[in-house]
């Protein structure tokens, strides 16, 4: 499924008001993981209250021990501090990488902003080396903008 087709699916999922927010976020994860071949783990992390840490939200893929990530630690923790997208073509080349699975080769993390504040992020792991393009980045920014509307 193309990114443009997936955008309409995302809009439909976000607007499905009979489902809880977590159910809608999980449906987004499932949609992305099922339709984009190089998305092997898809999940959301959110700021954990007033703490300088992220807490795992809905996700699909292999279970992870990383349910809490301190700001600055790993790719997700770095995005919580930098407020910028982070594309990692080769996780083995990253000093500050938290390994979730030995099969993961690449990662992309895009922040979610509500009223100018970074409140969370979408995190995607791939078992393929260097799979993420600028098109992935723009598409995930769209997803995060729609999720932000849901959370605001």
mmCIF file of N, CA and C in Angstrom, residues 16-135:
data_model
loop_
_atom_site.group_PDB
_atom_site.id
_atom_site.type_symbol
_atom_site.label_atom_id
_atom_site.label_comp_id
_atom_site.label_asym_id
_atom_site.label_seq_id
_atom_site.Cartn_x
_atom_site.Cartn_y
_atom_site.Cartn_z
ATOM 1 N N UNK A 16 -12.058 7.529 14.282
ATOM 2 C CA UNK A 16 -12.961 6.467 14.748
ATOM 3 C C UNK A 16 -13.274 6.671 16.234
ATOM 4 N N UNK A 17 -14.240 7.528 16.527
ATOM 5 C CA UNK A 17 -14.493 8.001 17.888
ATOM 6 C C UNK A 17 -15.044 6.952 18.846
ATOM 7 N N UNK A 18 -15.541 5.840 18.337
ATOM 8 C CA UNK A 18 -16.056 4.807 19.244
ATOM 9 C C UNK A 18 -14.930 4.016 19.908
ATOM 10 N N UNK A 19 -13.722 4.168 19.387
ATOM 11 C CA UNK A 19 -12.563 3.497 19.979
ATOM 12 C C UNK A 19 -11.829 4.453 20.915
ATOM 13 N N UNK A 20 -11.190 3.884 21.940
ATOM 14 C CA UNK A 20 -10.373 4.703 22.839
ATOM 15 C C UNK A 20 -9.147 5.212 22.079
ATOM 16 N N UNK A 21 -8.479 6.190 22.649
ATOM 17 C CA UNK A 21 -7.255 6.706 22.029
ATOM 18 C C UNK A 21 -6.224 5.590 21.893
ATOM 19 N N UNK A 22 -6.027 4.799 22.949
ATOM 20 C CA UNK A 22 -5.053 3.699 22.875
ATOM 21 C C UNK A 22 -5.417 2.687 21.796
ATOM 22 N N UNK A 23 -6.698 2.406 21.639
ATOM 23 C CA UNK A 23 -7.124 1.477 20.584
ATOM 24 C C UNK A 23 -6.816 2.043 19.201
ATOM 25 N N UNK A 24 -7.043 3.339 19.041
ATOM 26 C CA UNK A 24 -6.739 3.975 17.755
ATOM 27 C C UNK A 24 -5.233 3.981 17.487
ATOM 28 N N UNK A 25 -4.442 4.248 18.524
ATOM 29 C CA UNK A 25 -2.986 4.227 18.349
ATOM 30 C C UNK A 25 -2.504 2.823 17.999
ATOM 31 N N UNK A 26 -3.052 1.820 18.644
ATOM 32 C CA UNK A 26 -2.692 0.436 18.336
ATOM 33 C C UNK A 26 -3.083 0.094 16.900
ATOM 34 N N UNK A 27 -4.244 0.543 16.472
ATOM 35 C CA UNK A 27 -4.670 0.292 15.090
ATOM 36 C C UNK A 27 -3.724 0.939 14.088
ATOM 37 N N UNK A 28 -3.212 2.124 14.412
ATOM 38 C CA UNK A 28 -2.226 2.776 13.547
ATOM 39 C C UNK A 28 -0.965 1.920 13.469
ATOM 40 N N UNK A 29 -0.495 1.443 14.620
ATOM 41 C CA UNK A 29 0.696 0.576 14.644
ATOM 42 C C UNK A 29 0.480 -0.660 13.778
ATOM 43 N N UNK A 30 -0.669 -1.285 13.945
ATOM 44 C CA UNK A 30 -0.974 -2.501 13.181
ATOM 45 C C UNK A 30 -1.034 -2.216 11.682
ATOM 46 N N UNK A 31 -1.645 -1.101 11.310
ATOM 47 C CA UNK A 31 -1.742 -0.724 9.903
ATOM 48 C C UNK A 31 -0.355 -0.544 9.284
ATOM 49 N N UNK A 32 0.500 0.191 9.983
ATOM 50 C CA UNK A 32 1.835 0.465 9.444
ATOM 51 C C UNK A 32 2.673 -0.811 9.351
ATOM 52 N N UNK A 33 2.666 -1.592 10.415
ATOM 53 C CA UNK A 33 3.476 -2.814 10.439
ATOM 54 C C UNK A 33 3.009 -3.801 9.367
ATOM 55 N N UNK A 34 1.710 -3.887 9.128
ATOM 56 C CA UNK A 34 1.166 -4.844 8.164
ATOM 57 C C UNK A 34 1.360 -4.410 6.713
ATOM 58 N N UNK A 35 1.473 -3.095 6.476
ATOM 59 C CA UNK A 35 1.475 -2.603 5.097
ATOM 60 C C UNK A 35 2.791 -2.036 4.587
ATOM 61 N N UNK A 36 3.752 -1.850 5.476
ATOM 62 C CA UNK A 36 5.063 -1.352 5.032
ATOM 63 C C UNK A 36 6.085 -2.419 5.390
ATOM 64 N N UNK A 37 6.622 -3.038 4.375
ATOM 65 C CA UNK A 37 7.451 -4.237 4.552
ATOM 66 C C UNK A 37 8.619 -4.025 5.507
ATOM 67 N N UNK A 38 9.249 -2.862 5.463
ATOM 68 C CA UNK A 38 10.434 -2.639 6.297
ATOM 69 C C UNK A 38 10.103 -2.054 7.674
ATOM 70 N N UNK A 39 8.826 -2.017 8.062
ATOM 71 C CA UNK A 39 8.435 -1.605 9.415
ATOM 72 C C UNK A 39 8.172 -2.884 10.211
ATOM 73 N N UNK A 40 9.147 -3.285 11.020
ATOM 74 C CA UNK A 40 9.048 -4.562 11.736
ATOM 75 C C UNK A 40 8.629 -4.428 13.193
ATOM 76 N N UNK A 41 8.779 -3.245 13.759
ATOM 77 C CA UNK A 41 8.299 -2.942 15.116
ATOM 78 C C UNK A 41 7.823 -1.505 15.066
ATOM 79 N N UNK A 42 6.577 -1.273 15.450
ATOM 80 C CA UNK A 42 5.994 0.073 15.391
ATOM 81 C C UNK A 42 5.346 0.364 16.731
ATOM 82 N N UNK A 43 5.749 1.465 17.349
ATOM 83 C CA UNK A 43 5.168 1.789 18.645
ATOM 84 C C UNK A 43 5.241 3.265 18.964
ATOM 85 N N UNK A 44 4.519 3.620 20.012
ATOM 86 C CA UNK A 44 4.502 4.987 20.511
ATOM 87 C C UNK A 44 5.112 5.030 21.906
ATOM 88 N N UNK A 45 5.900 6.057 22.150
ATOM 89 C CA UNK A 45 6.391 6.380 23.494
ATOM 90 C C UNK A 45 5.865 7.765 23.830
ATOM 91 N N UNK A 46 5.489 7.958 25.099
ATOM 92 C CA UNK A 46 4.989 9.255 25.536
ATOM 93 C C UNK A 46 5.705 9.710 26.792
ATOM 94 N N UNK A 47 5.808 11.041 26.933
ATOM 95 C CA UNK A 47 6.402 11.602 28.147
ATOM 96 C C UNK A 47 5.622 11.070 29.347
ATOM 97 N N UNK A 48 6.345 10.625 30.358
ATOM 98 C CA UNK A 48 5.750 10.002 31.541
ATOM 99 C C UNK A 48 5.492 11.061 32.611
ATOM 100 N N UNK A 49 4.341 11.728 32.505
ATOM 101 C CA UNK A 49 3.985 12.765 33.473
ATOM 102 C C UNK A 49 5.011 13.886 33.493
ATOM 103 N N UNK A 50 5.464 14.258 34.697
ATOM 104 C CA UNK A 50 6.459 15.319 34.851
ATOM 105 C C UNK A 50 7.884 14.784 34.877
ATOM 106 N N UNK A 51 8.031 13.475 34.705
ATOM 107 C CA UNK A 51 9.367 12.862 34.750
ATOM 108 C C UNK A 51 10.081 13.064 33.421
ATOM 109 N N UNK A 52 11.398 13.112 33.476
ATOM 110 C CA UNK A 52 12.206 13.218 32.267
ATOM 111 C C UNK A 52 12.470 11.827 31.715
ATOM 112 N N UNK A 53 11.371 11.169 31.338
ATOM 113 C CA UNK A 53 11.451 9.822 30.785
ATOM 114 C C UNK A 53 10.248 9.579 29.888
ATOM 115 N N UNK A 54 10.409 8.587 29.029
ATOM 116 C CA UNK A 54 9.343 8.158 28.134
ATOM 117 C C UNK A 54 8.774 6.846 28.631
ATOM 118 N N UNK A 55 7.473 6.680 28.401
ATOM 119 C CA UNK A 55 6.795 5.446 28.782
ATOM 120 C C UNK A 55 6.200 4.824 27.521
ATOM 121 N N UNK A 56 6.388 3.538 27.369
ATOM 122 C CA UNK A 56 5.880 2.829 26.196
ATOM 123 C C UNK A 56 4.362 2.862 26.163
ATOM 124 N N UNK A 57 3.824 3.183 24.998
ATOM 125 C CA UNK A 57 2.394 3.136 24.759
ATOM 126 C C UNK A 57 2.074 1.958 23.860
ATOM 127 N N UNK A 58 1.001 2.061 23.088
ATOM 128 C CA UNK A 58 0.631 0.970 22.192
ATOM 129 C C UNK A 58 1.747 0.673 21.172
ATOM 130 N N UNK A 59 1.916 -0.604 20.875
ATOM 131 C CA UNK A 59 2.915 -1.005 19.887
ATOM 132 C C UNK A 59 2.566 -2.376 19.322
ATOM 133 N N UNK A 60 3.199 -2.715 18.195
ATOM 134 C CA UNK A 60 3.125 -4.060 17.628
ATOM 135 C C UNK A 60 4.543 -4.493 17.279
ATOM 136 N N UNK A 61 4.794 -5.768 17.442
ATOM 137 C CA UNK A 61 6.108 -6.328 17.173
ATOM 138 C C UNK A 61 6.562 -7.130 18.363
ATOM 139 N N UNK A 62 7.824 -7.501 18.343
ATOM 140 C CA UNK A 62 8.400 -8.284 19.431
ATOM 141 C C UNK A 62 8.248 -7.544 20.757
ATOM 142 N N UNK A 63 7.947 -8.254 21.837
ATOM 143 C CA UNK A 63 7.894 -7.598 23.152
ATOM 144 C C UNK A 63 9.237 -6.943 23.481
ATOM 145 N N UNK A 64 9.183 -5.853 24.240
ATOM 146 C CA UNK A 64 10.406 -5.144 24.611
ATOM 147 C C UNK A 64 10.466 -4.949 26.122
ATOM 148 N N UNK A 65 11.679 -4.994 26.656
ATOM 149 C CA UNK A 65 11.899 -4.682 28.067
ATOM 150 C C UNK A 65 11.961 -3.180 28.298
ATOM 151 N N UNK A 66 12.077 -2.423 27.206
ATOM 152 C CA UNK A 66 12.283 -0.979 27.303
ATOM 153 C C UNK A 66 10.943 -0.252 27.388
ATOM 154 N N UNK A 67 10.287 -0.400 28.539
ATOM 155 C CA UNK A 67 8.989 0.252 28.741
ATOM 156 C C UNK A 67 9.162 1.667 29.288
ATOM 157 N N UNK A 68 10.301 1.942 29.904
ATOM 158 C CA UNK A 68 10.649 3.287 30.383
ATOM 159 C C UNK A 68 12.028 3.624 29.814
ATOM 160 N N UNK A 69 12.136 4.795 29.180
ATOM 161 C CA UNK A 69 13.414 5.240 28.599
ATOM 162 C C UNK A 69 13.719 6.634 29.121
ATOM 163 N N UNK A 70 14.834 6.808 29.830
ATOM 164 C CA UNK A 70 15.211 8.145 30.308
ATOM 165 C C UNK A 70 15.515 9.087 29.143
ATOM 166 N N UNK A 71 15.171 10.356 29.292
ATOM 167 C CA UNK A 71 15.520 11.352 28.285
ATOM 168 C C UNK A 71 17.029 11.292 28.048
ATOM 169 N N UNK A 72 17.416 11.350 26.790
ATOM 170 C CA UNK A 72 18.824 11.338 26.411
ATOM 171 C C UNK A 72 19.371 9.952 26.137
ATOM 172 N N UNK A 73 18.695 8.894 26.580
ATOM 173 C CA UNK A 73 19.207 7.533 26.411
ATOM 174 C C UNK A 73 18.570 6.878 25.185
ATOM 175 N N UNK A 74 19.409 6.279 24.361
ATOM 176 C CA UNK A 74 18.910 5.629 23.156
ATOM 177 C C UNK A 74 18.402 6.647 22.146
ATOM 178 N N UNK A 75 17.909 6.135 21.035
ATOM 179 C CA UNK A 75 17.424 7.010 19.977
ATOM 180 C C UNK A 75 16.171 7.757 20.448
ATOM 181 N N UNK A 76 15.241 7.029 21.067
ATOM 182 C CA UNK A 76 14.002 7.659 21.551
ATOM 183 C C UNK A 76 14.305 8.740 22.583
ATOM 184 N N UNK A 77 15.178 8.441 23.511
ATOM 185 C CA UNK A 77 15.539 9.412 24.542
ATOM 186 C C UNK A 77 16.210 10.646 23.977
ATOM 187 N N UNK A 78 16.988 10.458 22.902
ATOM 188 C CA UNK A 78 17.639 11.598 22.254
ATOM 189 C C UNK A 78 16.610 12.489 21.550
ATOM 190 N N UNK A 79 15.599 11.880 20.937
ATOM 191 C CA UNK A 79 14.558 12.658 20.258
ATOM 192 C C UNK A 79 13.731 13.441 21.279
ATOM 193 N N UNK A 80 13.554 12.876 22.473
ATOM 194 C CA UNK A 80 12.828 13.580 23.530
ATOM 195 C C UNK A 80 13.545 14.873 23.914
ATOM 196 N N UNK A 81 14.867 14.906 23.752
ATOM 197 C CA UNK A 81 15.674 16.079 24.097
ATOM 198 C C UNK A 81 15.843 17.012 22.888
ATOM 199 N N UNK A 82 16.125 16.441 21.711
ATOM 200 C CA UNK A 82 16.430 17.248 20.522
ATOM 201 C C UNK A 82 15.196 17.831 19.850
ATOM 202 N N UNK A 83 14.034 17.172 20.038
ATOM 203 C CA UNK A 83 12.791 17.572 19.355
ATOM 204 C C UNK A 83 12.885 17.459 17.839
ATOM 205 N N UNK A 84 13.766 16.605 17.359
ATOM 206 C CA UNK A 84 13.967 16.455 15.917
ATOM 207 C C UNK A 84 13.869 14.982 15.526
ATOM 208 N N UNK A 85 13.476 14.743 14.279
ATOM 209 C CA UNK A 85 13.469 13.381 13.745
ATOM 210 C C UNK A 85 14.873 12.801 13.856
ATOM 211 N N UNK A 86 14.948 11.499 14.022
ATOM 212 C CA UNK A 86 16.238 10.823 14.079
ATOM 213 C C UNK A 86 16.121 9.553 13.242
ATOM 214 N N UNK A 87 16.874 9.516 12.143
ATOM 215 C CA UNK A 87 16.910 8.351 11.267
ATOM 216 C C UNK A 87 18.258 7.667 11.453
ATOM 217 N N UNK A 88 18.227 6.393 11.803
ATOM 218 C CA UNK A 88 19.450 5.624 12.028
ATOM 219 C C UNK A 88 19.516 4.520 10.980
ATOM 220 N N UNK A 89 20.353 4.697 9.943
ATOM 221 C CA UNK A 89 20.438 3.686 8.891
ATOM 222 C C UNK A 89 21.064 2.376 9.361
ATOM 223 N N UNK A 90 21.964 2.475 10.367
ATOM 224 C CA UNK A 90 22.657 1.287 10.877
ATOM 225 C C UNK A 90 22.812 1.431 12.391
ATOM 226 N N UNK A 91 21.988 0.705 13.147
ATOM 227 C CA UNK A 91 22.015 0.855 14.605
ATOM 228 C C UNK A 91 23.355 0.437 15.205
ATOM 229 N N UNK A 92 24.083 -0.450 14.538
ATOM 230 C CA UNK A 92 25.381 -0.902 15.048
ATOM 231 C C UNK A 92 26.397 0.232 15.078
ATOM 232 N N UNK A 93 26.178 1.266 14.279
ATOM 233 C CA UNK A 93 27.099 2.403 14.220
ATOM 234 C C UNK A 93 26.769 3.482 15.243
ATOM 235 N N UNK A 94 25.702 3.302 16.023
ATOM 236 C CA UNK A 94 25.272 4.303 17.008
ATOM 237 C C UNK A 94 25.813 3.969 18.388
ATOM 238 N N UNK A 95 26.487 4.926 19.004
ATOM 239 C CA UNK A 95 27.013 4.729 20.360
ATOM 240 C C UNK A 95 25.883 4.629 21.383
ATOM 241 N N UNK A 96 24.899 5.518 21.263
ATOM 242 C CA UNK A 96 23.849 5.648 22.264
ATOM 243 C C UNK A 96 22.578 4.936 21.793
ATOM 244 N N UNK A 97 22.717 3.673 21.433
ATOM 245 C CA UNK A 97 21.590 2.878 20.940
ATOM 246 C C UNK A 97 21.223 1.836 21.993
ATOM 247 N N UNK A 98 19.917 1.694 22.240
ATOM 248 C CA UNK A 98 19.434 0.656 23.155
ATOM 249 C C UNK A 98 18.946 -0.507 22.297
ATOM 250 N N UNK A 99 19.635 -1.620 22.351
ATOM 251 C CA UNK A 99 19.253 -2.772 21.531
ATOM 252 C C UNK A 99 17.994 -3.429 22.090
ATOM 253 N N UNK A 100 16.990 -3.533 21.237
ATOM 254 C CA UNK A 100 15.749 -4.204 21.625
ATOM 255 C C UNK A 100 15.749 -5.646 21.124
ATOM 256 N N UNK A 101 16.365 -5.862 19.983
ATOM 257 C CA UNK A 101 16.394 -7.188 19.374
ATOM 258 C C UNK A 101 17.621 -7.274 18.477
ATOM 259 N N UNK A 102 18.223 -8.437 18.406
ATOM 260 C CA UNK A 102 19.407 -8.592 17.560
ATOM 261 C C UNK A 102 19.065 -8.508 16.077
ATOM 262 N N UNK A 103 17.779 -8.627 15.740
ATOM 263 C CA UNK A 103 17.376 -8.565 14.331
ATOM 264 C C UNK A 103 17.247 -7.130 13.821
ATOM 265 N N UNK A 104 17.180 -6.145 14.726
ATOM 266 C CA UNK A 104 16.991 -4.750 14.306
ATOM 267 C C UNK A 104 18.270 -4.215 13.676
ATOM 268 N N UNK A 105 18.105 -3.636 12.483
ATOM 269 C CA UNK A 105 19.241 -3.072 11.750
ATOM 270 C C UNK A 105 19.160 -1.549 11.633
ATOM 271 N N UNK A 106 17.930 -1.001 11.659
ATOM 272 C CA UNK A 106 17.741 0.437 11.468
ATOM 273 C C UNK A 106 16.553 0.901 12.299
ATOM 274 N N UNK A 107 16.519 2.225 12.554
ATOM 275 C CA UNK A 107 15.442 2.788 13.377
ATOM 276 C C UNK A 107 15.140 4.200 12.904
ATOM 277 N N UNK A 108 13.870 4.575 13.022
ATOM 278 C CA UNK A 108 13.458 5.951 12.769
ATOM 279 C C UNK A 108 12.518 6.365 13.897
ATOM 280 N N UNK A 109 12.735 7.579 14.410
ATOM 281 C CA UNK A 109 11.906 8.116 15.489
ATOM 282 C C UNK A 109 11.500 9.532 15.092
ATOM 283 N N UNK A 110 10.182 9.800 15.180
ATOM 284 C CA UNK A 110 9.646 11.113 14.823
ATOM 285 C C UNK A 110 8.816 11.622 15.999
ATOM 286 N N UNK A 111 9.110 12.841 16.476
ATOM 287 C CA UNK A 111 8.391 13.371 17.641
ATOM 288 C C UNK A 111 6.959 13.797 17.325
ATOM 289 N N UNK A 112 6.149 13.808 18.381
ATOM 290 C CA UNK A 112 4.760 14.262 18.313
ATOM 291 C C UNK A 112 4.667 15.537 19.149
ATOM 292 N N UNK A 113 4.170 16.611 18.540
ATOM 293 C CA UNK A 113 4.057 17.890 19.236
ATOM 294 C C UNK A 113 2.590 18.251 19.445
ATOM 295 N N UNK A 114 2.247 18.631 20.669
ATOM 296 C CA UNK A 114 0.931 19.184 20.984
ATOM 297 C C UNK A 114 1.172 20.558 21.599
ATOM 298 N N UNK A 115 0.605 21.580 20.969
ATOM 299 C CA UNK A 115 0.794 22.975 21.411
ATOM 300 C C UNK A 115 2.277 23.319 21.562
ATOM 301 N N UNK A 116 3.088 22.863 20.613
ATOM 302 C CA UNK A 116 4.506 23.173 20.600
ATOM 303 C C UNK A 116 5.363 22.354 21.540
ATOM 304 N N UNK A 117 4.744 21.457 22.323
ATOM 305 C CA UNK A 117 5.495 20.636 23.278
ATOM 306 C C UNK A 117 5.646 19.212 22.752
ATOM 307 N N UNK A 118 6.864 18.684 22.849
ATOM 308 C CA UNK A 118 7.144 17.303 22.459
ATOM 309 C C UNK A 118 6.553 16.386 23.534
ATOM 310 N N UNK A 119 5.449 15.725 23.215
ATOM 311 C CA UNK A 119 4.750 14.888 24.204
ATOM 312 C C UNK A 119 4.979 13.394 23.973
ATOM 313 N N UNK A 120 5.643 13.066 22.883
ATOM 314 C CA UNK A 120 5.869 11.657 22.583
ATOM 315 C C UNK A 120 6.471 11.487 21.208
ATOM 316 N N UNK A 121 6.400 10.247 20.714
ATOM 317 C CA UNK A 121 7.019 9.951 19.433
ATOM 318 C C UNK A 121 6.528 8.615 18.906
ATOM 319 N N UNK A 122 6.696 8.482 17.607
ATOM 320 C CA UNK A 122 6.507 7.172 16.994
ATOM 321 C C UNK A 122 7.903 6.613 16.754
ATOM 322 N N UNK A 123 8.059 5.343 17.053
ATOM 323 C CA UNK A 123 9.354 4.660 16.958
ATOM 324 C C UNK A 123 9.161 3.452 16.052
ATOM 325 N N UNK A 124 10.018 3.338 15.041
ATOM 326 C CA UNK A 124 9.925 2.204 14.122
ATOM 327 C C UNK A 124 11.292 1.564 13.971
ATOM 328 N N UNK A 125 11.314 0.247 14.180
ATOM 329 C CA UNK A 125 12.516 -0.549 13.974
ATOM 330 C C UNK A 125 12.355 -1.346 12.691
ATOM 331 N N UNK A 126 13.478 -1.528 12.008
ATOM 332 C CA UNK A 126 13.475 -2.321 10.787
ATOM 333 C C UNK A 126 14.561 -3.380 10.853
ATOM 334 N N UNK A 127 14.245 -4.547 10.335
ATOM 335 C CA UNK A 127 15.226 -5.634 10.246
ATOM 336 C C UNK A 127 16.012 -5.553 8.946
ATOM 337 N N UNK A 128 15.845 -4.457 8.213
ATOM 338 C CA UNK A 128 16.536 -4.200 6.956
ATOM 339 C C UNK A 128 17.512 -3.050 7.176
ATOM 340 N N UNK A 129 18.720 -3.155 6.646
ATOM 341 C CA UNK A 129 19.687 -2.066 6.769
ATOM 342 C C UNK A 129 19.292 -0.903 5.868
ATOM 343 N N UNK A 130 19.380 0.308 6.408
ATOM 344 C CA UNK A 130 19.178 1.560 5.679
ATOM 345 C C UNK A 130 17.911 1.592 4.814
ATOM 346 N N UNK A 131 16.740 1.261 5.382
ATOM 347 C CA UNK A 131 15.529 1.213 4.557
ATOM 348 C C UNK A 131 14.753 2.532 4.487
ATOM 349 N N UNK A 132 15.028 3.450 5.418
ATOM 350 C CA UNK A 132 14.189 4.635 5.554
ATOM 351 C C UNK A 132 14.606 5.745 4.601
ATOM 352 N N UNK A 133 13.608 6.299 3.901
ATOM 353 C CA UNK A 133 13.844 7.369 2.937
ATOM 354 C C UNK A 133 13.205 8.656 3.457
ATOM 355 N N UNK A 134 13.399 9.717 2.712
ATOM 356 C CA UNK A 134 12.745 10.975 3.059
ATOM 357 C C UNK A 134 11.223 10.802 2.993
ATOM 358 N N UNK A 135 10.753 9.933 2.103
ATOM 359 C CA UNK A 135 9.304 9.681 2.003
ATOM 360 C C UNK A 135 8.781 9.063 3.302
#
